[in-house]
Amino acid sequence: RAKASPKTVNLEVATIRAVLRRHKLWAAIGDDVRMLPGRNDTGRALTLAEEDALFASCAKSRSRVLYPFVVLAVNTGMRYSDIRLLQWEQVDLVSRVVTVGASKTEAGTGRKVPLNERAFKAIVVWAQLFSDRNPGHYVFPSEQYGIATNARTICVSSTNPTTPTTSVQEAWQLAKKRCGVRCRLHDLRHTACTRMLEAGVPLTVIASILGWSGSTMVLMAK
């Protein structure tokens, strides 16, 4: 049984609504679509300019985890927890595919997510920092940082690959403030969805990649 919250369904429908309105297609189905009861927060997709500014700011972060984390989120549409708990055994760099572990929805668990060129390059560069990685190690491990006294350069003081990063929120908030982009981490998922819709990817394929619940697909089929 699908367990997606009303908020999750509404956010995903709102993303699709924005794209259809842009192409003047929403009017044909708008009267038949109803948001589910619950909070009315709606997500949004980043513009290309915002995306570039955000990537540049994340690359300057004290947390080296942040840039590849955000690149993966924007280019795959994976949920925050799916990325945070990702292990190397789930990453196939030969086939350029990531297999999601236990996810928020039944449809999302075990799904195969393709890596586009940008996501693939980011993960390859990141993997090179962990030459001794094991399949059970976390892709984004818990790390502590220090500052080299000679050049005020940020450096990693310790890494625990058996523990996932606890949170990227602090680094994320600083990166957003630095570049002036206002968005939420979940908006990166909306951005991925919007990019795929604009590229003409079939809705069924998008649903498979994003791990949409059955309730979302029912709404969109009306």
XYZ file of N, CA and C in Angstrom:
666
model
N 0.835 -1.191 0.000
C 0.000 0.000 0.000
C 0.875 1.247 0.000
N 0.522 2.212 -0.812
C 1.318 3.433 -0.877
C 1.195 4.203 0.430
N 2.322 4.739 0.917
C 2.322 5.454 2.193
C 2.812 6.895 2.043
N 2.789 7.414 0.849
C 3.227 8.793 0.654
C 2.281 9.736 1.375
N 2.839 10.749 2.012
C 2.026 11.725 2.738
C 1.323 12.649 1.765
N 0.215 13.276 2.194
C -0.450 14.264 1.332
C 0.506 15.359 0.871
N 1.413 15.754 1.754
C 2.378 16.786 1.396
C 3.250 16.341 0.226
N 3.742 15.098 0.269
C 4.596 14.586 -0.799
C 3.848 14.553 -2.124
N 2.615 14.045 -2.096
C 1.801 13.978 -3.315
C 1.548 15.378 -3.862
N 1.170 16.311 -2.989
C 0.871 17.673 -3.436
C 2.083 18.367 -4.034
N 3.255 18.136 -3.447
C 4.465 18.759 -3.964
C 4.788 18.252 -5.362
N 4.624 16.946 -5.572
C 4.942 16.372 -6.871
C 3.934 16.819 -7.931
N 2.666 16.896 -7.543
C 1.648 17.379 -8.478
C 1.889 18.850 -8.809
N 2.301 19.631 -7.813
C 2.566 21.054 -8.044
C 3.698 21.258 -9.047
N 4.710 20.403 -8.984
C 5.821 20.498 -9.947
C 5.325 20.257 -11.365
N 4.517 19.215 -11.533
C 3.989 18.883 -12.852
C 3.035 19.976 -13.334
N 2.233 20.508 -12.425
C 1.305 21.589 -12.786
C 2.054 22.797 -13.339
N 3.178 23.136 -12.706
C 3.953 24.292 -13.155
C 4.467 24.099 -14.579
N 4.920 22.877 -14.875
C 5.437 22.601 -16.219
C 4.307 22.633 -17.249
N 3.173 22.020 -16.921
C 2.049 21.995 -17.860
C 1.496 23.391 -18.096
N 1.476 24.222 -17.055
C 1.014 25.596 -17.246
C 1.942 26.355 -18.187
N 3.229 26.110 -18.065
C 4.206 26.785 -18.917
C 3.964 26.458 -20.389
N 3.481 25.235 -20.631
C 3.222 24.812 -22.009
C 1.730 24.894 -22.366
N 0.972 25.593 -21.513
C -0.457 25.833 -21.758
C -1.259 24.544 -21.914
N -0.926 23.548 -21.093
C -1.616 22.264 -21.157
C -2.427 21.955 -19.897
N -2.216 22.729 -18.848
C -2.872 22.425 -17.572
C -4.382 22.599 -17.638
N -4.864 23.560 -18.415
C -6.300 23.855 -18.455
C -7.131 22.641 -18.845
N -6.551 21.764 -19.649
C -7.299 20.591 -20.129
C -7.603 19.595 -19.018
N -6.790 19.578 -17.958
C -6.993 18.600 -16.888
C -7.152 19.229 -15.509
N -6.905 20.529 -15.413
C -6.870 21.191 -14.107
C -8.123 21.007 -13.268
N -9.290 21.038 -13.914
C -10.549 20.917 -13.162
C -10.730 19.534 -12.543
N -10.010 18.539 -13.048
C -10.167 17.170 -12.553
C -9.123 16.782 -11.505
N -8.195 17.687 -11.231
C -7.133 17.387 -10.267
C -7.376 18.160 -8.987
N -7.358 17.468 -7.867
C -7.553 18.094 -6.563
C -6.366 17.773 -5.669
N -5.856 18.786 -5.003
C -4.801 18.551 -4.028
C -5.387 17.802 -2.831
N -4.581 16.978 -2.212
C -5.027 16.233 -1.041
C -5.056 17.151 0.177
N -5.927 16.853 1.137
C -5.975 17.684 2.351
C -4.630 17.651 3.070
N -4.251 18.761 3.616
C -2.972 18.832 4.331
C -2.360 20.198 4.147
N -1.118 20.301 4.512
C -0.415 21.567 4.375
C -0.287 21.925 2.908
N -0.281 23.203 2.617
C -0.279 23.666 1.248
C 1.091 24.109 0.724
N 2.179 23.672 1.374
C 3.472 24.100 0.845
C 3.661 23.510 -0.545
N 4.096 24.310 -1.455
C 4.347 23.824 -2.801
C 5.822 23.996 -3.136
N 6.338 23.012 -3.823
C 7.736 23.088 -4.182
C 7.931 23.872 -5.464
N 9.170 24.087 -5.822
C 9.469 24.789 -7.057
C 10.758 24.241 -7.644
N 10.923 24.459 -8.927
C 12.152 24.052 -9.604
C 13.082 25.254 -9.698
N 14.367 25.004 -9.574
C 15.350 26.063 -9.722
C 15.478 26.457 -11.191
N 15.783 27.728 -11.436
C 16.133 28.130 -12.788
C 17.548 27.633 -13.069
N 17.940 27.619 -14.319
C 19.288 27.181 -14.655
C 20.340 28.093 -14.029
N 20.041 29.396 -13.973
C 20.971 30.347 -13.364
C 21.108 30.081 -11.866
N 19.994 29.786 -11.204
C 20.021 29.479 -9.773
C 20.790 28.184 -9.529
N 20.573 27.224 -10.398
C 21.255 25.934 -10.259
C 22.773 26.113 -10.341
N 23.218 26.878 -11.337
C 24.658 27.117 -11.499
C 25.234 27.866 -10.304
N 24.496 28.870 -9.821
C 24.966 29.653 -8.674
C 25.052 28.786 -7.425
N 24.083 27.897 -7.268
C 24.063 27.019 -6.105
C 25.210 26.016 -6.150
N 25.448 25.445 -7.313
C 26.561 24.504 -7.459
C 27.897 25.184 -7.130
N 28.076 26.396 -7.641
C 29.324 27.127 -7.401
C 29.508 27.409 -5.917
N 28.422 27.764 -5.245
C 28.495 28.058 -3.821
C 28.761 26.797 -3.005
N 28.129 25.692 -3.387
C 28.343 24.422 -2.679
C 29.781 23.951 -2.833
N 30.371 24.231 -3.999
C 31.758 23.822 -4.246
C 32.734 24.559 -3.333
N 32.321 25.707 -2.804
C 33.167 26.498 -1.916
C 32.916 26.182 -0.437
N 32.001 25.264 -0.187
C 31.613 24.960 1.187
C 32.746 24.329 1.990
N 32.726 24.574 3.279
C 33.674 23.926 4.181
C 33.434 22.417 4.207
N 32.190 22.027 3.989
C 31.849 20.600 3.939
C 32.047 20.088 2.518
N 33.025 19.219 2.318
C 33.281 18.726 0.961
C 32.186 17.774 0.495
N 31.369 17.279 1.422
C 30.256 16.397 1.084
C 29.176 17.143 0.302
N 29.028 18.442 0.580
C 27.864 19.182 0.092
C 27.750 19.213 -1.425
N 28.837 19.524 -2.132
C 28.737 19.669 -3.591
C 28.284 18.376 -4.276
N 28.957 17.233 -4.074
C 28.479 16.021 -4.758
C 27.078 15.608 -4.292
N 26.747 15.894 -3.036
C 25.423 15.576 -2.494
C 24.347 16.339 -3.272
N 24.552 17.641 -3.445
C 23.571 18.487 -4.132
C 23.520 18.172 -5.622
N 24.657 17.921 -6.238
C 24.683 17.553 -7.653
C 23.879 16.275 -7.881
N 24.050 15.322 -6.996
C 23.316 14.058 -7.122
C 21.809 14.292 -6.954
N 21.437 15.148 -6.002
C 20.018 15.424 -5.763
C 19.358 16.078 -6.971
N 20.018 17.069 -7.553
C 19.447 17.792 -8.693
C 19.372 16.914 -9.934
N 20.329 16.037 -10.121
C 20.422 15.276 -11.369
C 19.802 13.887 -11.315
N 19.360 13.462 -10.138
C 18.693 12.160 -10.032
C 17.294 12.244 -9.448
N 17.016 13.306 -8.684
C 15.715 13.414 -8.026
C 15.591 12.519 -6.810
N 16.696 11.952 -6.357
C 16.648 11.093 -5.171
C 16.316 11.910 -3.932
N 15.618 11.290 -3.010
C 15.267 11.958 -1.765
C 16.501 12.138 -0.877
N 16.404 13.077 0.046
C 17.506 13.386 0.956
C 18.002 12.138 1.681
N 17.073 11.378 2.248
C 17.473 10.198 3.026
C 18.057 9.116 2.123
N 17.561 9.008 0.875
C 18.099 8.016 -0.065
C 19.573 8.293 -0.352
N 19.912 9.575 -0.482
C 21.290 9.960 -0.778
C 22.156 9.836 0.479
N 21.658 10.297 1.593
C 22.437 10.283 2.834
C 22.838 8.875 3.234
N 21.963 7.907 2.996
C 22.223 6.531 3.418
C 22.793 5.653 2.301
N 23.151 6.252 1.198
C 23.684 5.505 0.064
C 25.035 4.877 0.401
N 25.201 3.606 0.036
C 26.470 2.901 0.237
C 27.088 2.587 -1.124
N 28.398 2.366 -1.122
C 29.099 2.156 -2.386
C 28.621 0.912 -3.127
N 28.133 -0.081 -2.419
C 27.630 -1.279 -3.086
C 26.382 -0.991 -3.923
N 25.771 0.156 -3.696
C 24.588 0.550 -4.463
C 24.937 1.377 -5.699
N 26.213 1.708 -5.851
C 26.659 2.559 -6.961
C 27.412 1.721 -7.993
N 26.882 1.649 -9.187
C 27.516 0.908 -10.276
C 28.098 1.929 -11.254
N 29.397 2.173 -11.141
C 30.048 3.166 -11.988
C 30.256 2.674 -13.420
N 30.143 1.374 -13.635
C 30.277 0.824 -14.987
C 28.983 1.062 -15.770
N 27.877 0.712 -15.153
C 26.570 0.891 -15.803
C 25.999 2.290 -15.586
N 26.636 3.057 -14.709
C 26.187 4.415 -14.377
C 24.770 4.400 -13.814
N 24.583 3.550 -12.831
C 23.273 3.390 -12.201
C 23.438 3.313 -10.692
N 22.499 3.913 -9.978
C 22.446 3.815 -8.523
C 21.198 3.029 -8.151
N 21.328 2.066 -7.262
C 20.184 1.308 -6.767
C 19.803 1.844 -5.403
N 18.608 2.369 -5.289
C 18.151 2.959 -4.032
C 17.825 1.860 -3.030
N 18.172 2.079 -1.772
C 17.860 1.117 -0.716
C 16.443 1.315 -0.217
N 16.214 1.065 1.066
C 14.894 1.285 1.656
C 14.543 2.759 1.516
N 13.378 3.023 0.923
C 12.984 4.398 0.656
C 11.652 4.719 1.303
N 11.189 5.945 1.071
C 9.965 6.422 1.716
C 8.734 5.678 1.223
N 8.731 5.273 -0.035
C 7.599 4.561 -0.602
C 8.022 3.173 -1.076
N 7.050 2.295 -1.182
C 7.331 0.942 -1.670
C 7.857 0.993 -3.099
N 7.296 1.915 -3.899
C 7.739 2.049 -5.286
C 9.163 2.577 -5.368
N 9.597 3.303 -4.345
C 10.925 3.891 -4.369
C 12.019 2.943 -3.934
N 11.677 1.939 -3.137
C 12.670 1.002 -2.618
C 13.195 0.073 -3.713
N 14.524 0.022 -3.850
C 15.146 -0.874 -4.817
C 15.116 -0.391 -6.254
N 14.665 0.833 -6.485
C 14.573 1.321 -7.865
C 15.962 1.649 -8.422
N 16.077 1.568 -9.725
C 17.321 1.875 -10.423
C 17.255 3.323 -10.917
N 18.261 4.106 -10.568
C 18.295 5.508 -10.967
C 19.525 5.747 -11.849
N 19.325 6.144 -13.103
C 20.465 6.383 -13.997
C 21.219 7.658 -13.609
N 22.521 7.647 -13.830
C 23.345 8.824 -13.570
C 23.612 9.527 -14.901
N 23.171 10.785 -15.008
C 23.513 11.530 -16.215
C 24.978 11.951 -16.138
N 25.460 12.631 -17.150
C 26.880 12.939 -17.241
C 27.383 13.748 -16.039
N 26.597 14.730 -15.625
C 27.037 15.589 -14.517
C 27.098 14.820 -13.203
N 26.063 14.021 -12.937
C 26.035 13.231 -11.708
C 27.149 12.191 -11.714
N 27.361 11.556 -12.872
C 28.396 10.535 -12.989
C 29.785 11.116 -12.715
N 30.077 12.267 -13.311
C 31.382 12.891 -13.109
C 31.600 13.263 -11.650
N 30.556 13.790 -11.022
C 30.670 14.186 -9.615
C 30.961 12.982 -8.725
N 30.299 11.858 -8.995
C 30.499 10.659 -8.184
C 31.866 10.033 -8.447
N 32.319 10.069 -9.695
C 33.636 9.521 -10.018
C 34.730 10.305 -9.300
N 34.654 11.628 -9.344
C 35.632 12.471 -8.651
C 35.583 12.213 -7.144
N 34.380 12.086 -6.619
C 34.202 11.826 -5.187
C 34.778 10.461 -4.810
N 34.535 9.462 -5.630
C 35.019 8.104 -5.355
C 36.541 8.053 -5.294
N 37.198 8.891 -6.082
C 38.660 8.911 -6.106
C 39.263 9.355 -4.782
N 38.457 9.998 -3.939
C 38.935 10.420 -2.625
C 38.929 9.265 -1.625
N 38.308 8.141 -2.015
C 38.164 7.000 -1.112
C 38.671 5.727 -1.798
N 39.952 5.692 -2.068
C 40.536 4.551 -2.772
C 40.435 3.253 -1.977
N 40.303 3.358 -0.656
C 40.197 2.161 0.188
C 38.755 1.854 0.573
N 37.812 2.386 -0.180
C 36.401 2.199 0.157
C 35.992 0.737 0.025
N 35.066 0.317 0.867
C 34.481 -1.020 0.823
C 33.026 -0.911 0.396
N 32.443 -1.979 -0.134
C 31.041 -1.926 -0.578
C 30.082 -1.437 0.509
N 30.364 -1.790 1.770
C 29.470 -1.403 2.855
C 29.701 -0.009 3.406
N 30.713 0.686 2.888
C 30.971 2.057 3.346
C 29.931 3.015 2.763
N 29.660 4.067 3.511
C 28.718 5.069 3.040
C 29.378 5.992 2.020
N 28.624 6.318 0.989
C 29.138 7.215 -0.043
C 29.437 8.586 0.546
N 28.549 9.039 1.423
C 28.742 10.323 2.084
C 28.921 10.061 3.587
N 30.161 9.833 3.994
C 30.438 9.444 5.379
C 30.434 10.624 6.346
N 30.397 10.282 7.593
C 30.517 11.291 8.644
C 31.949 11.818 8.638
N 32.103 13.146 8.628
C 33.436 13.747 8.602
C 33.518 14.926 9.557
N 34.714 15.179 10.031
C 34.986 16.362 10.835
C 36.053 17.172 10.122
N 35.949 18.488 10.234
C 36.841 19.363 9.490
C 37.633 20.268 10.419
N 38.813 20.642 9.949
C 39.660 21.576 10.667
C 40.172 22.633 9.709
N 40.968 23.548 10.199
C 41.528 24.599 9.355
C 43.039 24.588 9.498
N 43.720 24.423 8.365
C 45.188 24.443 8.390
C 45.656 25.851 8.745
N 46.536 25.947 9.739
C 46.928 27.264 10.247
C 47.790 28.049 9.261
N 48.444 27.360 8.333
C 49.353 28.093 7.434
C 48.622 28.907 6.379
N 47.516 28.396 5.859
C 46.829 29.105 4.783
C 45.322 29.201 5.020
N 44.907 28.902 6.220
C 43.480 28.923 6.548
C 42.682 28.018 5.604
N 43.323 26.962 5.176
C 42.687 26.026 4.249
C 41.889 24.985 5.023
N 40.671 24.760 4.559
C 39.832 23.753 5.206
C 40.388 22.367 4.898
N 40.496 21.535 5.931
C 40.984 20.172 5.711
C 40.155 19.196 6.539
N 40.127 17.948 6.071
C 39.370 16.908 6.775
C 40.236 16.367 7.898
N 39.716 16.428 9.128
C 40.489 15.942 10.274
C 40.195 14.481 10.572
N 38.988 14.018 10.228
C 38.657 12.607 10.434
C 37.450 12.214 9.596
N 37.430 10.950 9.174
C 36.329 10.407 8.377
C 35.963 9.040 8.925
N 34.672 8.801 9.091
C 34.203 7.491 9.531
C 33.287 6.924 8.452
N 33.820 6.094 7.554
C 33.027 5.588 6.423
C 31.925 4.614 6.811
N 31.932 4.157 8.072
C 30.897 3.222 8.511
C 29.682 3.944 9.086
N 29.744 5.269 9.113
C 28.634 6.089 9.608
C 28.284 7.135 8.560
N 26.994 7.263 8.211
C 26.638 8.261 7.198
C 26.713 9.674 7.764
N 26.882 10.650 6.885
C 26.859 12.025 7.329
C 25.569 12.283 8.090
N 25.666 12.959 9.201
C 24.477 13.180 10.035
C 23.532 14.197 9.414
N 24.092 15.224 8.803
C 23.257 16.246 8.180
C 24.124 17.186 7.365
N 23.550 17.680 6.276
C 24.249 18.696 5.486
C 23.537 20.041 5.626
N 22.603 20.107 6.560
C 21.749 21.286 6.654
C 22.523 22.571 6.940
N 23.460 22.534 7.869
C 24.195 23.748 8.217
C 24.987 24.260 7.018
N 25.706 23.369 6.359
C 26.486 23.752 5.175
C 25.561 24.201 4.050
N 24.416 23.545 3.922
C 23.423 23.883 2.899
C 22.883 25.293 3.096
N 22.534 25.624 4.332
C 22.002 26.962 4.619
C 23.035 28.042 4.319
N 24.286 27.799 4.662
C 25.353 28.765 4.402
C 25.583 28.936 2.899
N 25.533 27.825 2.160
C 25.741 27.894 0.713
C 24.630 28.687 0.044
N 23.394 28.479 0.470
C 22.265 29.220 -0.099
C 22.393 30.713 0.192
N 22.767 31.022 1.410
C 22.925 32.425 1.797
C 24.028 33.089 0.996
N 25.094 32.362 0.771
C 26.249 32.904 0.061
C 25.905 33.269 -1.386
N 25.050 32.459 -2.041
C 24.736 32.721 -3.447
C 23.382 33.396 -3.642
N 22.623 33.560 -2.552
C 21.351 34.262 -2.645
C 20.220 33.486 -3.274
N 20.313 32.161 -3.275
C 19.246 31.329 -3.835
C 18.364 30.827 -2.696
N 17.090 31.072 -2.786
C 16.146 30.645 -1.745
C 15.412 29.391 -2.214
N 15.665 28.289 -1.557
C 15.005 27.034 -1.895
C 15.208 26.053 -0.754
N 14.538 24.911 -0.855
C 14.693 23.842 0.128
C 15.389 22.666 -0.524
N 15.930 21.788 0.285
C 16.556 20.590 -0.268
C 15.566 19.796 -1.119
N 14.315 19.759 -0.696
C 13.321 18.991 -1.454
C 13.051 19.618 -2.818
N 13.339 20.908 -2.963
C 13.153 21.555 -4.259
C 14.132 21.022 -5.301
N 15.211 20.420 -4.849
C 16.157 19.821 -5.790
C 15.504 18.633 -6.496
N 14.649 17.934 -5.782
C 13.887 16.819 -6.369
C 12.892 17.350 -7.395
N 12.229 18.465 -7.070
C 11.306 19.086 -8.026
C 12.051 19.557 -9.274
N 13.251 20.049 -9.064
C 14.058 20.506 -10.192
C 14.377 19.347 -11.130
N 14.762 18.210 -10.562
C 15.053 17.031 -11.374
C 13.826 16.596 -12.166
N 12.684 16.599 -11.503
C 11.433 16.209 -12.158
C 11.110 17.155 -13.316
N 11.240 18.440 -13.066
C 10.936 19.436 -14.087
C 11.860 19.309 -15.288
N 13.159 19.089 -15.031
C 14.114 18.950 -16.132
C 13.730 17.748 -17.014
N 13.312 16.655 -16.389
C 12.942 15.473 -17.162
C 11.668 15.710 -17.973
N 10.697 16.386 -17.365
C 9.456 16.687 -18.080
C 9.725 17.584 -19.282
N 10.558 18.579 -19.080
C 10.877 19.504 -20.170
C 11.662 18.814 -21.285
N 12.376 17.761 -20.927
C 13.151 17.019 -21.931
C 12.293 15.985 -22.658
N 11.022 15.876 -22.268
C 10.120 14.948 -22.932
C 10.179 13.525 -22.436
N 10.736 13.302 -21.252
C 10.793 11.957 -20.684
C 9.372 11.513 -20.328
N 8.931 10.338 -20.728
C 7.568 9.870 -20.427
C 7.292 9.855 -18.922
N 6.058 10.139 -18.576
C 5.669 10.222 -17.171
C 5.917 8.907 -16.441
N 5.699 7.797 -17.121
C 5.904 6.494 -16.478
C 7.379 6.271 -16.136
N 8.267 6.766 -16.998
C 9.698 6.637 -16.742
C 10.102 7.530 -15.571
N 9.575 8.748 -15.553
C 9.863 9.668 -14.452
C 9.387 9.069 -13.133
N 8.189 8.481 -13.148
C 7.635 7.869 -11.940
C 8.543 6.761 -11.431
N 9.101 5.974 -12.354
C 10.001 4.884 -11.976
C 11.299 5.419 -11.384
N 11.846 6.466 -11.987
C 13.104 7.039 -11.511
C 12.924 7.699 -10.148
N 11.818 8.418 -9.976
C 11.600 9.151 -8.734
C 10.960 8.305 -7.638
N 10.462 7.134 -7.998
C 9.842 6.270 -6.995
C 8.531 6.813 -6.492
N 7.737 7.367 -7.407
C 6.447 7.932 -7.013
C 5.520 6.861 -6.463
N 4.704 7.266 -5.527
C 3.705 6.365 -4.964
C 2.557 6.201 -5.954
N 1.750 5.177 -5.735
C 0.606 4.933 -6.607
C -0.385 6.068 -6.603
N -0.554 6.749 -5.462
C -1.527 7.829 -5.377
C -1.157 8.991 -6.283
N 0.125 9.258 -6.433
C 0.554 10.332 -7.328
C 0.222 9.977 -8.771
N 0.471 8.731 -9.156
C 0.193 8.319 -10.515
C -1.302 8.319 -10.805
N -2.123 7.973 -9.825
C -3.582 7.997 -10.006
C -4.051 9.416 -10.288
N -3.530 10.373 -9.528
C -3.892 11.765 -9.723
C -3.538 12.230 -11.128
N -2.342 11.874 -11.583
C -1.864 12.353 -12.875
C -2.577 11.662 -14.034
N -3.143 10.487 -13.784
C -3.819 9.757 -14.855
C -5.234 10.244 -15.094
N -5.751 11.062 -14.163
C -7.138 11.529 -14.307
C -7.270 12.540 -15.441
